Coordinates of C-alpha atoms and ligand atoms in Angstrom, one line a residue:
M86 CA 15.5 68.0 -182.4
C87 CA 18.6 66.7 -180.7
G88 CA 19.9 68.5 -177.6
I89 CA 23.6 69.7 -177.6
I90 CA 25.8 71.0 -174.7
G91 CA 29.4 71.8 -174.5
Y92 CA 31.5 73.2 -171.6
T93 CA 35.1 74.5 -171.2
G94 CA 36.3 76.1 -168.0
Y95 CA 37.8 75.2 -164.6
S96 CA 35.0 73.2 -163.0
Q97 CA 34.4 69.5 -163.4
A98 CA 32.6 69.1 -166.7
L99 CA 30.7 65.9 -166.2
P100 CA 28.0 67.1 -163.8
I101 CA 27.6 70.3 -165.8
L102 CA 27.1 68.3 -169.0
L103 CA 24.6 66.0 -167.3
D104 CA 22.7 68.8 -165.8
G105 CA 22.6 70.6 -169.2
L106 CA 21.3 67.4 -170.9
S107 CA 18.6 66.9 -168.3
K108 CA 17.3 70.3 -169.3
L109 CA 17.5 69.4 -173.0
E110 CA 16.0 65.9 -172.8
Y111 CA 12.7 67.1 -174.2
R112 CA 14.5 67.8 -177.5
G113 CA 15.2 64.1 -178.0
Y114 CA 15.4 61.1 -175.8
D115 CA 16.2 58.0 -177.9
S116 CA 19.8 57.9 -176.6
A117 CA 22.4 60.1 -175.0
G118 CA 26.1 60.5 -174.7
I119 CA 28.9 62.6 -173.2
S120 CA 32.7 63.0 -173.8
V121 CA 34.8 64.4 -171.0
F122 CA 38.3 65.7 -172.0
S123 CA 41.2 65.7 -169.7
K124 CA 44.4 67.8 -169.8
D125 CA 46.5 64.8 -170.6
Q126 CA 45.0 64.9 -174.1
T127 CA 42.6 62.0 -173.8
H128 CA 38.9 61.8 -173.5
T129 CA 36.3 59.4 -172.0
T130 CA 33.1 58.9 -173.9
Y131 CA 29.9 57.4 -172.4
R132 CA 27.0 56.5 -174.6
S133 CA 23.8 54.8 -173.9
A134 CA 20.5 53.9 -175.7
G135 CA 17.3 55.0 -174.0
K136 CA 16.7 57.9 -171.7
L137 CA 19.2 60.1 -169.9
H138 CA 18.9 58.1 -166.6
E139 CA 20.6 55.2 -168.4
L140 CA 23.6 57.5 -169.3
K141 CA 23.6 58.8 -165.7
R142 CA 23.8 55.3 -164.4
L143 CA 26.7 54.6 -166.7
T144 CA 28.7 57.7 -165.6
E145 CA 28.2 56.8 -162.0
R146 CA 30.2 53.6 -162.4
S147 CA 33.3 55.5 -163.4
K148 CA 33.3 59.2 -163.1
A149 CA 35.5 60.8 -165.7
T150 CA 37.4 63.8 -164.5
G151 CA 38.1 66.8 -166.8
V152 CA 37.2 70.4 -167.1
S153 CA 35.8 70.4 -170.7
G154 CA 33.5 68.2 -172.7
L155 CA 30.4 67.9 -174.7
G156 CA 27.1 66.0 -174.6
H157 CA 24.1 65.1 -176.7
T158 CA 20.6 63.8 -176.4
R159 CA 19.4 62.2 -179.6
W160 CA 16.2 62.1 -181.7
A161 CA 17.2 59.5 -184.3
T162 CA 17.0 60.4 -188.0
H163 CA 19.6 58.1 -189.6
G164 CA 20.2 54.8 -187.9
E165 CA 18.4 53.0 -185.1
A166 CA 18.2 54.4 -181.6
N167 CA 20.9 52.2 -180.2
T168 CA 24.2 52.8 -178.3
I169 CA 26.4 52.5 -181.5
N170 CA 24.4 55.3 -183.2
A171 CA 24.3 57.5 -180.0
H172 CA 26.5 60.6 -180.0
P173 CA 29.3 61.7 -179.5
H174 CA 30.8 60.2 -182.6
S175 CA 34.5 59.9 -183.3
D176 CA 37.1 59.6 -186.1
T177 CA 39.1 56.4 -186.9
Y178 CA 41.7 56.9 -184.2
G179 CA 39.4 58.4 -181.5
N180 CA 41.1 61.8 -181.5
L181 CA 37.9 63.8 -182.1
S182 CA 34.5 63.9 -180.5
V183 CA 31.4 65.3 -182.3
V184 CA 27.8 66.0 -181.4
H185 CA 25.4 66.9 -184.2
N186 CA 21.8 68.1 -184.7
G187 CA 20.4 68.1 -188.3
I188 CA 20.9 66.0 -191.4
V189 CA 24.1 65.8 -193.4
E190 CA 22.3 65.5 -196.7
N191 CA 25.4 64.4 -198.7
Y192 CA 26.5 61.9 -196.1
L193 CA 26.4 58.9 -198.4
D194 CA 28.8 60.5 -200.9
L195 CA 31.0 61.7 -198.1
K196 CA 31.0 58.3 -196.4
Q197 CA 32.0 56.6 -199.7
E198 CA 34.8 59.2 -200.3
L199 CA 36.2 58.7 -196.8
T200 CA 35.8 54.9 -196.8
N201 CA 37.8 54.9 -200.0
K202 CA 40.5 56.8 -198.2
G203 CA 40.6 54.1 -195.5
H204 CA 38.4 55.6 -192.8
L205 CA 36.6 53.1 -190.6
F206 CA 33.0 53.9 -189.7
N207 CA 31.2 52.3 -186.7
S208 CA 27.6 53.6 -186.9
D209 CA 24.8 54.0 -189.4
T210 CA 24.5 57.7 -188.8
D211 CA 25.0 60.6 -191.1
S212 CA 26.7 62.4 -188.1
E213 CA 29.7 60.1 -188.1
T214 CA 30.9 61.5 -191.4
I215 CA 31.7 64.8 -189.7
P216 CA 34.6 63.6 -187.4
H217 CA 36.0 61.6 -190.3
L218 CA 35.9 64.6 -192.6
I219 CA 37.7 66.7 -190.0
E220 CA 40.2 63.9 -189.4
H221 CA 40.9 63.8 -193.1
Y222 CA 41.8 67.5 -193.2
M223 CA 43.9 67.2 -190.1
K224 CA 45.8 64.3 -191.6
N225 CA 46.5 66.6 -194.5
G226 CA 48.2 69.2 -192.3
A227 CA 45.3 71.4 -191.2
S228 CA 45.0 72.5 -187.6
F229 CA 41.9 71.4 -185.6
E230 CA 40.1 74.7 -186.3
E231 CA 41.1 74.8 -190.0
A232 CA 40.1 71.2 -190.5
T233 CA 36.7 71.9 -188.8
E234 CA 36.1 75.0 -191.0
K235 CA 37.0 72.9 -194.1
G236 CA 34.7 70.1 -193.0
A237 CA 31.8 72.5 -192.3
S238 CA 32.1 73.8 -195.9
R239 CA 31.7 70.3 -197.3
I240 CA 28.5 69.4 -195.4
K241 CA 25.2 69.9 -197.1
G242 CA 21.9 70.6 -195.4
A243 CA 20.9 72.2 -192.1
N244 CA 23.2 71.3 -189.3
A245 CA 24.4 72.4 -185.9
V246 CA 27.7 70.8 -184.8
V247 CA 30.0 70.9 -181.8
V248 CA 33.5 69.4 -182.0
M249 CA 36.3 68.8 -179.6
C250 CA 39.8 67.3 -180.1
N251 CA 42.3 65.5 -177.8
D252 CA 45.2 67.8 -179.0
Q253 CA 43.5 70.9 -177.5
P254 CA 41.2 69.7 -174.8
D255 CA 40.1 73.1 -173.6
K256 CA 38.9 74.2 -177.0
I257 CA 35.5 73.7 -178.5
V258 CA 34.5 74.5 -182.1
A259 CA 30.8 74.9 -182.9
F260 CA 29.3 75.7 -186.3
R261 CA 26.0 75.9 -188.1
T262 CA 25.1 75.2 -191.7
G263 CA 21.5 76.2 -192.5
N264 CA 18.6 76.4 -190.2
A265 CA 18.9 73.3 -188.1
G266 CA 18.2 74.1 -184.5
G267 CA 20.0 76.9 -182.7
V268 CA 23.5 77.2 -181.4
I269 CA 23.8 79.4 -178.3
I270 CA 27.1 80.5 -176.9
G271 CA 27.0 81.3 -173.2
Y272 CA 29.6 83.6 -171.5
G273 CA 30.4 82.4 -168.0
T274 CA 33.0 83.6 -165.6
N275 CA 36.2 81.8 -166.6
E276 CA 34.1 79.4 -168.5
M277 CA 32.2 79.2 -171.8
L278 CA 29.3 77.1 -172.8
V279 CA 27.6 76.1 -176.0
A280 CA 24.1 74.6 -176.3
S281 CA 21.2 74.0 -178.6
D282 CA 18.8 75.7 -176.2
I283 CA 18.8 78.4 -173.5
P284 CA 17.6 76.3 -170.5
A285 CA 20.8 74.1 -170.7
I286 CA 23.0 77.0 -169.8
L287 CA 20.8 79.3 -167.7
G288 CA 22.2 78.1 -164.4
Y289 CA 25.7 79.3 -165.5
T290 CA 25.1 82.5 -167.4
N291 CA 22.4 84.7 -168.8
T292 CA 24.7 86.4 -171.4
I293 CA 24.6 84.7 -174.7
S294 CA 25.3 85.1 -178.4
H295 CA 23.5 83.3 -181.2
L296 CA 25.4 81.6 -184.0
L297 CA 23.8 82.2 -187.4
P298 CA 23.8 79.7 -190.3
G299 CA 27.3 79.6 -191.9
E300 CA 29.0 80.9 -188.7
L301 CA 31.6 79.1 -186.6
A302 CA 32.7 79.8 -183.0
I303 CA 36.0 78.8 -181.2
L304 CA 35.5 78.7 -177.5
E305 CA 38.2 78.6 -174.8
P306 CA 37.6 79.2 -171.0
N307 CA 38.2 82.9 -171.3
S308 CA 37.6 83.7 -174.9
V309 CA 35.5 83.1 -177.9
E310 CA 36.3 83.9 -181.6
F311 CA 33.5 84.0 -184.2
K312 CA 34.0 83.5 -187.9
D313 CA 31.7 84.0 -190.9
R314 CA 31.2 81.5 -193.7
D315 CA 34.3 82.9 -195.5
G316 CA 36.5 82.4 -192.4
N317 CA 36.7 86.1 -191.6
S318 CA 36.7 87.0 -187.8
I319 CA 33.4 88.8 -186.8
E320 CA 32.1 90.5 -183.8
K321 CA 28.8 89.2 -182.4
E322 CA 26.3 91.0 -180.3
K323 CA 25.8 89.7 -176.7
T324 CA 22.2 89.4 -175.4
V325 CA 21.5 89.5 -171.7
L326 CA 18.5 87.3 -171.0
A327 CA 15.8 88.7 -168.9
N328 CA 15.1 87.0 -165.6
D329 CA 12.5 84.7 -166.9
P330 CA 10.7 82.7 -164.2
I331 CA 11.7 79.5 -165.9
S332 CA 11.2 76.6 -163.6
L333 CA 12.3 73.2 -164.7
A334 CA 11.0 71.7 -161.5
K335 CA 7.7 69.7 -161.6
G336 CA 6.9 70.9 -158.1
D337 CA 4.0 68.9 -156.7
Y338 CA 2.9 67.8 -160.1
R339 CA 3.6 64.3 -161.3
H340 CA 4.2 65.5 -164.9
F341 CA 5.2 68.6 -166.7
M342 CA 2.2 68.3 -168.9
L343 CA -0.2 68.6 -166.0
K344 CA 1.8 71.4 -164.5
E345 CA 1.7 73.3 -167.8
I346 CA -2.0 72.7 -168.3
C347 CA -2.6 74.1 -164.8
E348 CA -0.3 77.1 -165.5
Q349 CA -2.6 78.3 -168.2
P350 CA -4.5 80.9 -166.3
N351 CA -1.2 82.7 -165.3
A352 CA 0.4 82.1 -168.7
I353 CA -2.6 83.7 -170.4
I354 CA -2.3 86.7 -168.0
A355 CA 1.4 87.0 -169.0
S356 CA 0.5 86.7 -172.6
L357 CA -2.0 89.5 -172.5
M358 CA -0.1 91.8 -170.2
G359 CA 0.1 95.2 -171.7
R360 CA -1.8 94.1 -174.8
L361 CA -5.3 95.0 -173.6
S362 CA -4.8 98.3 -172.1
S363 CA -4.0 100.8 -174.8
E364 CA -6.7 103.3 -175.7
E365 CA -5.9 103.0 -179.4
G366 CA -6.2 99.3 -179.0
L367 CA -4.0 96.6 -177.6
F368 CA -0.5 96.3 -179.0
S369 CA 2.1 99.0 -178.2
S370 CA 4.6 100.0 -181.0
D371 CA 7.5 98.2 -179.4
D372 CA 5.4 95.0 -179.2
L373 CA 4.1 95.2 -182.8
N374 CA 5.4 97.8 -185.1
L375 CA 2.7 98.2 -187.9
T376 CA 1.2 101.6 -188.6
V377 CA -2.5 102.1 -189.1
K378 CA -1.8 102.8 -192.7
E379 CA 0.0 99.5 -193.1
I380 CA -2.7 97.6 -191.3
K381 CA -5.4 99.2 -193.5
K382 CA -3.5 98.1 -196.6
I383 CA -3.4 94.4 -195.6
S384 CA -5.3 92.6 -198.4
K385 CA -4.9 89.0 -197.2
I386 CA -3.4 87.1 -194.3
M387 CA -1.7 83.8 -194.9
L388 CA -1.1 81.7 -191.7
A389 CA 1.1 78.7 -191.3
G390 CA 2.4 76.4 -188.6
M391 CA 2.8 72.7 -187.9
G392 CA 0.9 70.4 -185.5
T393 CA -0.7 72.3 -182.6
S394 CA 0.6 75.6 -184.0
L395 CA -1.2 74.8 -187.2
H396 CA -4.4 74.4 -185.3
A397 CA -3.8 77.8 -183.7
A398 CA -3.3 79.2 -187.2
M399 CA -6.6 77.6 -188.4
L400 CA -8.4 79.3 -185.6
A401 CA -6.7 82.6 -186.2
R402 CA -8.0 82.5 -189.8
L403 CA -11.6 82.5 -188.5
W404 CA -10.9 85.4 -186.1
M405 CA -9.0 87.4 -188.8
E406 CA -12.0 87.0 -191.2
R407 CA -14.8 87.5 -188.7
I408 CA -13.3 90.2 -186.4
A409 CA -10.8 92.0 -188.6
G410 CA -12.6 91.4 -191.9
I411 CA -9.4 90.4 -193.7
P412 CA -9.5 87.4 -196.2
S413 CA -7.3 84.8 -194.6
E414 CA -5.9 81.3 -195.4
W415 CA -3.9 78.7 -193.5
D416 CA -1.6 76.0 -194.6
N417 CA 0.8 73.4 -193.1
S418 CA 4.2 75.1 -193.3
S419 CA 5.5 71.9 -195.0
E420 CA 2.9 72.1 -197.7
F421 CA 2.9 75.8 -198.1
R422 CA 6.6 76.0 -199.1
Y423 CA 6.0 73.5 -202.0
R424 CA 2.9 75.1 -203.5
E425 CA 2.8 78.4 -205.3
P426 CA 0.6 80.5 -203.1
I427 CA -0.8 83.7 -204.6
L428 CA 0.3 86.5 -202.3
D429 CA 0.5 90.1 -203.3
K430 CA 2.7 92.8 -201.8
N431 CA 0.0 93.8 -199.4
S432 CA -0.4 90.3 -198.0
L433 CA 0.7 89.6 -194.5
F434 CA 2.2 86.2 -193.6
I435 CA 1.8 85.0 -189.9
S436 CA 3.8 82.0 -188.8
V437 CA 3.0 80.3 -185.5
S438 CA 5.9 78.3 -183.9
Q439 CA 6.2 78.2 -180.1
S440 CA 9.8 77.1 -180.4
G441 CA 10.7 79.3 -183.4
E442 CA 12.8 76.3 -184.6
T443 CA 10.4 74.1 -186.6
A444 CA 12.3 73.4 -189.8
D445 CA 9.3 73.4 -192.0
T446 CA 8.0 76.7 -190.7
L447 CA 11.4 78.3 -191.0
A448 CA 11.6 77.1 -194.6
A449 CA 8.1 78.5 -195.3
M450 CA 9.2 81.8 -193.8
E451 CA 12.3 82.0 -195.9
E452 CA 10.1 81.4 -199.0
V453 CA 7.9 84.3 -198.0
K454 CA 11.0 86.5 -197.3
S455 CA 12.3 85.8 -200.7
K456 CA 9.1 87.3 -202.1
N457 CA 9.5 90.4 -200.0
I458 CA 6.2 89.9 -198.2
S459 CA 5.8 91.3 -194.8
Q460 CA 5.7 88.7 -192.0
I461 CA 5.1 88.3 -188.3
T462 CA 6.0 85.3 -186.3
L463 CA 4.5 84.1 -183.0
C464 CA 7.0 82.4 -180.7
N465 CA 7.3 81.7 -177.0
Y466 CA 10.6 83.6 -176.8
L467 CA 12.2 86.5 -178.6
N468 CA 15.5 85.9 -180.4
T469 CA 14.4 82.5 -181.9
Q470 CA 15.5 81.5 -185.4
A471 CA 12.0 82.4 -186.6
S472 CA 12.5 85.9 -185.2
R473 CA 15.6 86.4 -187.2
I474 CA 13.7 85.6 -190.4
A475 CA 10.4 87.5 -189.7
D476 CA 10.0 91.2 -189.7
Q477 CA 8.5 91.1 -186.3
T478 CA 8.0 88.7 -183.4
L479 CA 5.0 88.5 -181.2
Q480 CA 6.1 86.8 -178.1
I481 CA 3.4 84.5 -176.7
R482 CA 5.0 84.6 -173.2
A483 CA 3.8 81.2 -172.0
G484 CA 6.9 80.5 -170.0
L485 CA 9.1 77.4 -170.6
E486 CA 7.1 74.4 -171.8
V487 CA 8.9 71.1 -171.1
G488 CA 6.2 68.5 -171.9
V489 CA 6.5 67.5 -175.5
A490 CA 2.7 68.0 -175.9
A491 CA 2.0 71.7 -176.5
T492 CA -0.6 72.9 -174.0
K493 CA -0.1 76.4 -172.5
T494 CA 1.8 77.5 -175.6
F495 CA -1.3 76.6 -177.6
T496 CA -3.7 78.7 -175.5
C497 CA -1.2 81.5 -175.3
S498 CA -0.7 81.5 -179.1
L499 CA -4.5 81.6 -179.3
V500 CA -5.0 84.6 -177.0
T501 CA -2.3 86.5 -178.8
L502 CA -3.8 85.9 -182.2
Y503 CA -7.3 86.8 -180.9
A504 CA -6.0 90.1 -179.5
L505 CA -4.3 90.7 -182.8
A506 CA -7.5 90.1 -184.7
I507 CA -9.3 92.6 -182.5
Y508 CA -6.4 95.1 -182.9
F509 CA -6.6 94.7 -186.7
G510 CA -10.4 95.0 -186.6
L511 CA -10.2 98.3 -184.7
Q512 CA -7.6 99.8 -187.0
K513 CA -9.4 98.7 -190.1
E514 CA -12.7 99.8 -188.5
T515 CA -14.4 96.4 -189.2
I516 CA -15.4 96.3 -185.6
E517 CA -17.1 99.0 -183.5
K518 CA -15.1 100.2 -180.4
N519 CA -17.9 99.0 -178.0
E520 CA -18.0 95.6 -179.6
A521 CA -14.2 95.3 -179.3
A522 CA -14.5 96.5 -175.7
K523 CA -16.9 93.6 -175.0
L524 CA -14.5 91.0 -176.6
I525 CA -11.6 92.4 -174.6
E526 CA -13.6 92.3 -171.4
E527 CA -14.4 88.7 -172.0
L528 CA -10.8 87.9 -172.8
T529 CA -9.7 89.3 -169.5
R530 CA -12.1 86.8 -167.8
L531 CA -10.5 83.8 -169.7
P532 CA -7.9 83.0 -167.0
E533 CA -10.7 82.8 -164.4
M534 CA -12.8 80.6 -166.7
I535 CA -9.9 78.2 -167.3
G536 CA -9.2 78.2 -163.6
K537 CA -12.7 77.0 -163.0
I538 CA -12.3 74.2 -165.6
L539 CA -9.1 73.0 -163.8
T540 CA -10.8 72.6 -160.5
N541 CA -12.7 69.4 -161.4
Q542 CA -10.2 66.9 -162.6
S543 CA -11.7 63.8 -161.1
Q544 CA -14.2 63.6 -164.0
Y545 CA -11.3 63.0 -166.4
Q546 CA -9.8 60.3 -164.3
K547 CA -13.2 58.6 -164.2
L548 CA -13.5 58.8 -168.0
A549 CA -10.0 57.4 -168.4
S550 CA -10.8 54.5 -166.0
I551 CA -13.9 53.6 -168.1
Y552 CA -12.5 54.1 -171.7
H553 CA -8.7 53.8 -171.4
N554 CA -8.8 50.5 -173.4
S555 CA -10.6 52.0 -176.4
S556 CA -8.5 51.8 -179.5
D557 CA -10.1 54.6 -181.4
F558 CA -11.7 58.0 -180.6
L559 CA -13.5 60.6 -182.7
F560 CA -13.4 64.3 -181.9
L561 CA -16.2 66.4 -183.5
G562 CA -16.7 70.2 -183.6
R563 CA -18.0 72.8 -186.0
G564 CA -17.0 76.3 -186.8
Y565 CA -14.6 77.6 -184.2
N566 CA -14.5 74.2 -182.6
Y567 CA -13.4 72.2 -185.7
P568 CA -9.7 73.1 -185.2
V569 CA -10.2 72.3 -181.5
A570 CA -11.5 68.8 -182.5
L571 CA -8.3 68.3 -184.6
E572 CA -6.2 69.5 -181.6
G573 CA -8.0 67.1 -179.2
A574 CA -7.3 64.2 -181.5
L575 CA -3.7 65.2 -182.0
K576 CA -3.2 65.5 -178.2
L577 CA -4.8 62.1 -177.5
K578 CA -2.7 60.3 -180.2
E579 CA 0.5 62.0 -179.1
V580 CA 0.5 61.2 -175.4
S581 CA -1.8 58.1 -175.0
Y582 CA -1.1 56.4 -178.3
I583 CA -4.8 55.9 -178.9
H584 CA -5.8 56.3 -182.5
A585 CA -8.0 59.4 -182.8
E586 CA -9.5 61.5 -185.6
G587 CA -10.9 65.0 -185.6
Y588 CA -13.6 66.0 -188.0
P589 CA -15.9 68.9 -188.7
A590 CA -19.2 67.4 -187.5
G591 CA -20.9 68.0 -190.8
E592 CA -18.5 65.7 -192.5
M593 CA -19.7 62.6 -190.6
K594 CA -22.4 61.6 -193.0
H595 CA -19.9 61.7 -195.9
G596 CA -18.0 58.7 -194.7
P597 CA -16.6 58.7 -191.1
I598 CA -20.0 57.7 -189.6
S599 CA -19.4 54.2 -190.9
L600 CA -16.7 53.9 -188.2
I601 CA -19.1 54.4 -185.4
D602 CA -20.1 51.5 -183.1
E603 CA -20.3 51.1 -179.3
S604 CA -16.5 50.7 -179.1
M605 CA -15.7 54.1 -180.4
P606 CA -16.1 57.0 -177.9
V607 CA -17.0 60.3 -179.6
V608 CA -16.0 63.6 -178.0
A609 CA -18.3 66.3 -179.2
M610 CA -17.8 70.1 -178.6
I611 CA -21.4 71.3 -178.2
P612 CA -21.3 74.9 -177.0
K613 CA -24.5 76.9 -177.0
D614 CA -23.7 78.7 -180.2
A615 CA -25.3 79.3 -183.6
L616 CA -24.4 75.7 -184.6
Y617 CA -25.8 74.1 -181.4
E618 CA -28.8 72.4 -183.1
K619 CA -26.7 71.1 -185.9
M620 CA -24.2 69.6 -183.5
L621 CA -27.0 67.9 -181.6
N622 CA -28.2 66.4 -184.9
T623 CA -24.8 64.8 -185.5
V624 CA -24.7 63.6 -181.9
N625 CA -28.2 62.0 -182.3
E626 CA -27.0 60.3 -185.5
A627 CA -24.0 58.9 -183.8
K628 CA -26.0 57.8 -180.7
S629 CA -28.5 56.0 -183.0
R630 CA -25.5 53.9 -184.3
G631 CA -24.4 53.0 -180.8
A632 CA -21.7 55.6 -180.2
I633 CA -20.7 56.6 -176.6
V634 CA -20.8 60.4 -176.6
I635 CA -18.8 62.6 -174.3
A636 CA -20.0 66.2 -174.6
I637 CA -18.1 69.3 -173.8
A638 CA -21.1 71.6 -173.1
S639 CA -21.9 75.0 -171.7
E640 CA -22.9 75.3 -168.0
S641 CA -26.2 76.7 -168.9
D642 CA -27.2 73.8 -171.2
D643 CA -29.9 71.9 -169.3
E644 CA -30.9 69.6 -172.1
I645 CA -27.6 68.0 -172.9
E646 CA -27.5 65.5 -170.1
Q647 CA -30.4 63.4 -171.6
K648 CA -28.8 63.3 -175.0
V649 CA -25.3 62.0 -174.4
D650 CA -23.4 59.6 -172.1
H651 CA -21.1 62.0 -170.3
V652 CA -21.0 65.8 -169.9
I653 CA -18.0 67.9 -169.2
R654 CA -19.1 71.4 -168.3
V655 CA -17.4 74.6 -169.4
P656 CA -18.3 78.2 -168.5
D657 CA -20.7 80.0 -170.9
V658 CA -18.6 82.0 -173.3
S659 CA -19.0 83.8 -176.7
D660 CA -18.7 81.7 -179.9
S661 CA -15.4 83.2 -180.8
L662 CA -13.7 82.4 -177.4
S663 CA -15.3 79.0 -177.0
P664 CA -12.5 77.2 -178.8
I665 CA -9.9 78.4 -176.2
V666 CA -12.1 77.3 -173.3
N667 CA -12.9 73.9 -174.9
S668 CA -9.3 73.1 -175.6
V669 CA -8.6 72.7 -171.9
P670 CA -10.9 69.7 -171.1
L671 CA -9.4 68.0 -174.2
Q672 CA -5.9 68.5 -172.8
L673 CA -7.0 67.0 -169.5
I674 CA -8.7 64.0 -171.3
S675 CA -5.4 63.3 -173.1
Y676 CA -3.4 63.7 -170.0
Y677 CA -5.5 61.4 -167.8
F678 CA -5.9 58.7 -170.5
A679 CA -2.1 58.7 -171.0
V680 CA -1.5 58.3 -167.3
R681 CA -4.1 55.6 -167.0
R682 CA -2.5 53.7 -169.9
G683 CA 0.9 54.1 -168.2
C684 CA 2.4 56.1 -171.1
D685 CA 5.4 58.4 -170.8
V686 CA 3.4 61.6 -170.7
D687 CA 6.2 64.2 -171.0
Q688 CA 8.3 62.3 -173.4
P689 CA 6.0 60.3 -175.7
R690 CA 7.7 57.7 -177.9
N691 CA 9.1 58.8 -181.3
L692 CA 8.6 62.5 -180.6
A693 CA 10.7 65.6 -179.8
K694 CA 9.7 69.0 -178.6
S695 CA 11.1 70.9 -181.6
V696 CA 11.2 69.4 -185.0
T697 CA 14.3 70.9 -186.4
V698 CA 14.7 68.6 -189.4
E699 CA 12.4 68.4 -192.4
Ligands
LIG2174 C1 2.1 69.4 -180.2 O1 1.7 68.8 -179.0 C2 3.3 68.8 -180.8 N1 4.3 68.6 -179.9 C3 3.6 69.4 -182.2 O2 2.6 69.2 -183.0 C4 4.1 70.9 -182.2 O3 3.0 71.7 -182.0 C5 4.7 71.1 -183.6 O4 5.8 70.3 -183.8 C6 5.0 72.6 -183.9 O5 6.0 73.1 -183.0 P1 6.3 74.6 -182.9 O6 5.1 75.3 -182.3 O7 7.5 74.6 -181.9 O8 6.7 75.1 -184.2

């Protein structure tokens, strides 16, 4: 959740740290801070509550000079989001500077122990126990590195930590305990970097190593030493990142969210590239390495994810059942890990996590791994933490998504899962080749269909201008469009702070219809599919009770206009692809409502892009 950056080299550290933080702000934006170390064995720390621009303003007043330092952008877990709780944290005498992502589960015990020894704490955070613990070991004769290693071994929970010390200002020590966010070591020329996420260091290097849980790294401008959890020196593989067309610029767009919504046609093309061409069907063996025999043996698919990725998993269940003929189930990763799911050795677990960092999903994956069940993970990038747990990673290739609201990563996860269902169906022979060819042909037209939806955005602005003061919304869909209704409601809540619920339309009469009156707009997905008449019945029932109905309807539907208050048209498409098409107008509704309400679209309150704590 929090963003971390560290630099040691020969250039001025302050601008590099600020630049890194600006690329990590989507990970947390409650407060931010930086420490810059100078050769005379002192450091200057700036901390400020609020967004990064507050910190930037602070650093402009007195620019600290120094060629090493660390920085942090916070998503608060323990202690209010104020300046005192902002990172970096220090020890009693201000010798150390520490930035942290995760939760020190035993911090109360540690704090008590250290307070009894005379340590003075300033903040309410769990993080502050870390510098005090290291200070304690240094006071007892350990070197900075030894003390950090000892400190790391005392900390319980999943944590990523970067530490610096006045005594050795060009040295950075970073360590991980458990699966809390990544720690990436970047190899520059006469400089080394450490960060929680790749974008922060991409401008300086594309050669990286990943720190695994239990590992520690000691960085100096021209070297790095890695140690395992027993303190033994280890070699680590270097990965050279491909030239990804990552752009952190908003270009002509006012917000990343709108840019990313509009990028969907191209992102989907990238997602499907090379996955629709093979004669045998879709995925090549270096993309997905499952033999026909292995696919034929799959007895059940269990899908899991959180938030938007869970909605993708819910849709994938329908495709896996209807197209591939494989019994499938879904669950929230956070629920899955605490129940006792019945999975046999021929089950396949599929996790969906664009970041590959979501703590609950990683924990569910570990649970599956411990049962020796085969698993695939869908992530936006290879080499995520999820990739290291799963047997295989299917990259959704959406390109970097900066807006906290998942948009293009949702549709790219969906097309990847859809193609996977067709692939499984072909291998299991639950779908005829000509039927699969039709589905694939339609899938190739999806970018064009979405492009068309994106051309008429004034209708969403108009809806927002009429209904932006509504305090509640309902989203209704059936079949394939039920998960989309949930996603529409999540998106609206997340970015515009309007209370919204998504329901399967058939559920209305069993309670939720009592909510309906003229102040509650209802967004109904009414594609011309097998459930069309049934959706219309629900809409009529809602209209009879005064509801305002906004329909997402097929272009060819010439009756709908008379039955609802507003119609948003989408291209005619098969039942199974309609949820992908319909999700785009819902993203635009959320976006334009949020803008009209003056919300911080890309960084909604209380949220962070990747949820790396439980
Ligand atoms: C979606 O708009 C949210 N930001 C959130 O629900 C997100 O989808 C969820 O936290 C899962 O993230 P992941 O895909 O990175 O695992």
